[in-house]
Amino acid sequence: MGLNQPRSAAEAGFRPAPSAGGPRTPAVLAIDAGNSKTDVALLGTDGSVLGTARGGGFRPPAVGVTAAVDVLAEAVARAHADAGRAPAAPGAPVPPVQQVMACLANADLPVEEEQLATALMERGWARKVTVHNDTFAVLRAGLLAHEGDAAPRGVAVVCGAGINCAGMLPDGRTTRFPAIGRLSGDWGGGGGLSEEALWHAARAEDGRGEPTLLRTALPAHFGLDSMYALIEALHLGRIPQAKRLELTPVLFGAAAEGDAVARSLVERMAEEVVTMVVVALRRLGLLDEEVPVLLGGGVLAAGHPLLNGRINQLLALRAPRAVPRVVHARPVLGASLLGLDALGAPPDAHDRARHYFETRAHSPGTETGAAPGTGAEAGADVRG
């Protein structure tokens, strides 16, 4: 995928009720929706955060677009209620704002972005709807004021359950990858690493592969005594598929102990991250310029020295002017800043939004109506 523009749906057929303007009137509805949770924020034109809410995960491939947007709608209604604008009843109409900025997991292809932008527009939440893949939320959240508020510019890699990379230029052009797994040429992420670890451990157990600490460490994580027992438990569904992600930290632990197989997987993960970054920088014409490279998602944000150190080494060789930085900010901040960008908001508005989210970054449960069982603690989502 080359350079392109974010997908949006404009005002066609939409006639919102008139509303009074001013900084205390919500102008931006920011949505950051991952596979396990959704964060919503309402902001005024001055960057004030007027209402927030957290809801369940956004999974249109699993439940369909309508049902997935229904999950967003529940959180949107509660954010409006938090702002004192509307009841939080499911399905109740909410007053429209100027701009919806939705950074959504599973918006992996342009056709999916268009479909989701149309679906959100039909809800009547705003005069204009823009949909990005959720990687752009991490990118925008990681850009510092002097790097992004006047003209956002940079590249981000998100390595969570999967892996994705995106970049943007000040003129609004973007680049990204399809990022739908092996079908689109991807390798790694937490899911990919856990699968590779299982493959190598299974072959070490039966003699087809070289010895590795993973042969005992992986089953021990689930209280089992052999890879055969773990294979049986996974195959028969006694251990849910989602729990395979728990094996990724076990892999990193083995690598830290010097296990050659585990280290080779971590080093390959670093290679994949840097390859995506270099391709994105080249597409954007930024390879020879000083540019921020933001590293986000659970695998990269964990700060594993072997992985992140190797990424820095490879970037120094292949993109020496890149400035890598791990992003710990909540992605909903990125969606909020992108929304303010779309309104042409001044720098102090961006500062105000940053201050709000940064002061709450380590306060789990502060979001209004955090839904039980949906990863409500801060930072629980895995991305990519």
mmCIF file of C-alpha atoms in Angstrom, residues 103-244:
data_model
loop_
_atom_site.group_PDB
_atom_site.id
_atom_site.type_symbol
_atom_site.label_atom_id
_atom_site.label_comp_id
_atom_site.label_asym_id
_atom_site.label_seq_id
_atom_site.Cartn_x
_atom_site.Cartn_y
_atom_site.Cartn_z
ATOM 1 C CA CYS A 103 -8.885 5.007 15.092
ATOM 2 C CA LEU A 104 -10.081 1.437 14.778
ATOM 3 C CA ALA A 105 -8.549 -2.008 15.032
ATOM 4 C CA ASN A 106 -9.492 -4.246 12.114
ATOM 5 C CA ALA A 107 -9.683 -1.261 9.737
ATOM 6 C CA ASP A 108 -6.865 -2.865 7.800
ATOM 7 C CA LEU A 109 -7.753 -2.151 4.167
ATOM 8 C CA PRO A 110 -9.035 1.014 2.437
ATOM 9 C CA VAL A 111 -12.315 -0.723 1.635
ATOM 10 C CA GLU A 112 -12.758 -1.504 5.350
ATOM 11 C CA GLU A 113 -12.017 2.097 6.297
ATOM 12 C CA GLU A 114 -14.653 3.286 3.817
ATOM 13 C CA GLN A 115 -17.220 0.792 5.088
ATOM 14 C CA LEU A 116 -16.629 1.761 8.710
ATOM 15 C CA ALA A 117 -16.660 5.502 7.967
ATOM 16 C CA THR A 118 -20.037 5.083 6.304
ATOM 17 C CA ALA A 119 -21.360 2.999 9.212
ATOM 18 C CA LEU A 120 -20.280 5.639 11.733
ATOM 19 C CA MET A 121 -21.709 8.460 9.637
ATOM 20 C CA GLU A 122 -25.083 6.710 9.601
ATOM 21 C CA ARG A 123 -25.204 6.966 13.399
ATOM 22 C CA GLY A 124 -25.478 10.760 13.164
ATOM 23 C CA TRP A 125 -22.725 11.411 15.651
ATOM 24 C CA ALA A 126 -20.980 14.158 13.670
ATOM 25 C CA ARG A 127 -20.963 16.327 10.584
ATOM 26 C CA LYS A 128 -17.769 14.614 9.433
ATOM 27 C CA VAL A 129 -16.300 11.193 10.162
ATOM 28 C CA THR A 130 -12.688 10.168 9.583
ATOM 29 C CA VAL A 131 -11.480 6.595 10.057
ATOM 30 C CA HIS A 132 -7.873 5.554 10.528
ATOM 31 C CA ASN A 133 -6.376 2.219 11.438
ATOM 32 C CA ASP A 134 -5.599 2.287 15.163
ATOM 33 C CA THR A 135 -1.855 2.348 14.471
ATOM 34 C CA PHE A 136 -2.282 6.048 13.658
ATOM 35 C CA ALA A 137 -3.543 6.694 17.189
ATOM 36 C CA VAL A 138 -0.279 5.357 18.587
ATOM 37 C CA LEU A 139 1.682 7.437 16.059
ATOM 38 C CA ARG A 140 -0.098 10.678 16.892
ATOM 39 C CA ALA A 141 -0.040 10.040 20.644
ATOM 40 C CA GLY A 142 3.719 9.524 20.512
ATOM 41 C CA LEU A 143 4.565 12.712 18.645
ATOM 42 C CA LEU A 144 5.719 15.491 20.956
ATOM 43 C CA ALA A 145 4.313 18.996 20.657
ATOM 44 C CA HIS A 146 7.252 20.332 18.628
ATOM 45 C CA GLU A 147 7.131 17.292 16.326
ATOM 46 C CA GLY A 148 3.473 17.111 15.520
ATOM 47 C CA ASP A 149 1.080 19.843 16.489
ATOM 48 C CA ALA A 150 1.876 22.199 13.632
ATOM 49 C CA ALA A 151 2.296 19.432 11.048
ATOM 50 C CA PRO A 152 2.234 15.784 12.182
ATOM 51 C CA ARG A 153 5.074 13.779 10.675
ATOM 52 C CA GLY A 154 6.531 10.432 11.659
ATOM 53 C CA VAL A 155 6.353 6.653 11.559
ATOM 54 C CA ALA A 156 5.012 4.214 14.148
ATOM 55 C CA VAL A 157 5.213 0.466 14.586
ATOM 56 C CA VAL A 158 2.687 -1.283 16.786
ATOM 57 C CA CYS A 159 3.605 -4.747 17.985
ATOM 58 C CA GLY A 160 0.873 -6.276 20.105
ATOM 59 C CA ALA A 161 -0.988 -9.438 19.198
ATOM 60 C CA GLY A 162 0.141 -8.761 15.605
ATOM 61 C CA ILE A 163 2.283 -6.136 13.936
ATOM 62 C CA ASN A 164 1.566 -3.043 11.877
ATOM 63 C CA CYS A 165 3.375 0.080 10.765
ATOM 64 C CA ALA A 166 2.067 3.460 9.617
ATOM 65 C CA GLY A 167 3.473 6.849 8.745
ATOM 66 C CA MET A 168 2.132 10.304 8.014
ATOM 67 C CA LEU A 169 3.236 13.525 6.349
ATOM 68 C CA PRO A 170 2.191 17.091 7.233
ATOM 69 C CA ASP A 171 0.026 17.316 4.094
ATOM 70 C CA GLY A 172 -2.178 14.467 5.347
ATOM 71 C CA ARG A 173 -0.762 11.718 3.154
ATOM 72 C CA THR A 174 -0.147 8.421 4.918
ATOM 73 C CA THR A 175 1.443 5.053 4.319
ATOM 74 C CA ARG A 176 0.769 1.702 5.970
ATOM 75 C CA PHE A 177 0.637 -2.044 5.403
ATOM 76 C CA PRO A 178 -2.378 -4.356 5.067
ATOM 77 C CA ALA A 179 -1.262 -6.103 8.292
ATOM 78 C CA ILE A 180 -3.674 -9.041 8.156
ATOM 79 C CA GLY A 181 -1.155 -11.752 9.017
ATOM 80 C CA ARG A 182 0.860 -14.156 6.922
ATOM 81 C CA LEU A 183 -1.500 -13.570 3.991
ATOM 82 C CA SER A 184 -0.105 -10.031 3.686
ATOM 83 C CA GLY A 185 3.495 -11.012 4.406
ATOM 84 C CA ASP A 186 3.554 -10.238 8.131
ATOM 85 C CA TRP A 187 5.642 -12.045 10.712
ATOM 86 C CA GLY A 188 5.708 -11.692 14.472
ATOM 87 C CA GLY A 189 3.750 -9.765 17.038
ATOM 88 C CA GLY A 190 2.789 -11.470 20.284
ATOM 89 C CA GLY A 191 0.634 -14.021 18.487
ATOM 90 C CA GLY A 192 3.271 -14.858 15.915
ATOM 91 C CA LEU A 193 6.029 -15.123 18.509
ATOM 92 C CA SER A 194 3.987 -17.479 20.683
ATOM 93 C CA GLU A 195 3.277 -19.717 17.666
ATOM 94 C CA GLU A 196 6.954 -19.796 16.722
ATOM 95 C CA ALA A 197 7.908 -20.607 20.311
ATOM 96 C CA LEU A 198 5.448 -23.520 20.355
ATOM 97 C CA TRP A 199 6.770 -24.814 17.009
ATOM 98 C CA HIS A 200 10.391 -24.835 18.153
ATOM 99 C CA ALA A 201 9.524 -26.311 21.554
ATOM 100 C CA ALA A 202 7.518 -29.146 19.967
ATOM 101 C CA ARG A 203 10.396 -30.045 17.653
ATOM 102 C CA ALA A 204 12.866 -29.917 20.543
ATOM 103 C CA GLU A 205 10.659 -32.363 22.455
ATOM 104 C CA ASP A 206 10.523 -35.014 19.745
ATOM 105 C CA GLY A 207 14.061 -34.609 18.390
ATOM 106 C CA ARG A 208 13.352 -32.863 15.083
ATOM 107 C CA GLY A 209 14.723 -29.545 16.331
ATOM 108 C CA GLU A 210 17.591 -28.218 18.366
ATOM 109 C CA PRO A 211 17.444 -28.097 22.176
ATOM 110 C CA THR A 212 15.798 -25.065 23.752
ATOM 111 C CA LEU A 213 14.644 -23.946 27.178
ATOM 112 C CA LEU A 214 11.242 -23.366 25.590
ATOM 113 C CA ARG A 215 10.621 -27.141 25.655
ATOM 114 C CA THR A 216 10.100 -27.041 29.413
ATOM 115 C CA ALA A 217 9.331 -23.368 30.020
ATOM 116 C CA LEU A 218 6.201 -23.227 27.846
ATOM 117 C CA PRO A 219 4.344 -26.169 29.420
ATOM 118 C CA ALA A 220 5.508 -25.114 32.890
ATOM 119 C CA HIS A 221 3.714 -21.796 32.417
ATOM 120 C CA PHE A 222 0.410 -23.691 32.387
ATOM 121 C CA GLY A 223 1.420 -26.142 35.111
ATOM 122 C CA LEU A 224 2.120 -28.984 32.674
ATOM 123 C CA ASP A 225 5.127 -31.280 32.616
ATOM 124 C CA SER A 226 5.772 -31.713 28.895
ATOM 125 C CA MET A 227 5.243 -30.221 25.475
ATOM 126 C CA TYR A 228 3.146 -33.248 24.597
ATOM 127 C CA ALA A 229 0.750 -32.353 27.432
ATOM 128 C CA LEU A 230 0.642 -28.729 26.283
ATOM 129 C CA ILE A 231 0.005 -29.710 22.657
ATOM 130 C CA GLU A 232 -2.866 -31.936 23.769
ATOM 131 C CA ALA A 233 -4.373 -29.220 25.985
ATOM 132 C CA LEU A 234 -4.220 -26.636 23.202
ATOM 133 C CA HIS A 235 -5.530 -29.003 20.541
ATOM 134 C CA LEU A 236 -8.493 -30.129 22.627
ATOM 135 C CA GLY A 237 -9.338 -26.592 23.722
ATOM 136 C CA ARG A 238 -8.600 -27.085 27.415
ATOM 137 C CA ILE A 239 -6.384 -24.005 27.121
ATOM 138 C CA PRO A 240 -8.179 -21.234 25.185
ATOM 139 C CA GLN A 241 -6.585 -19.877 22.030
ATOM 140 C CA ALA A 242 -6.301 -16.384 23.527
ATOM 141 C CA LYS A 243 -4.082 -17.648 26.342
ATOM 142 C CA ARG A 244 -1.342 -18.484 23.849
#
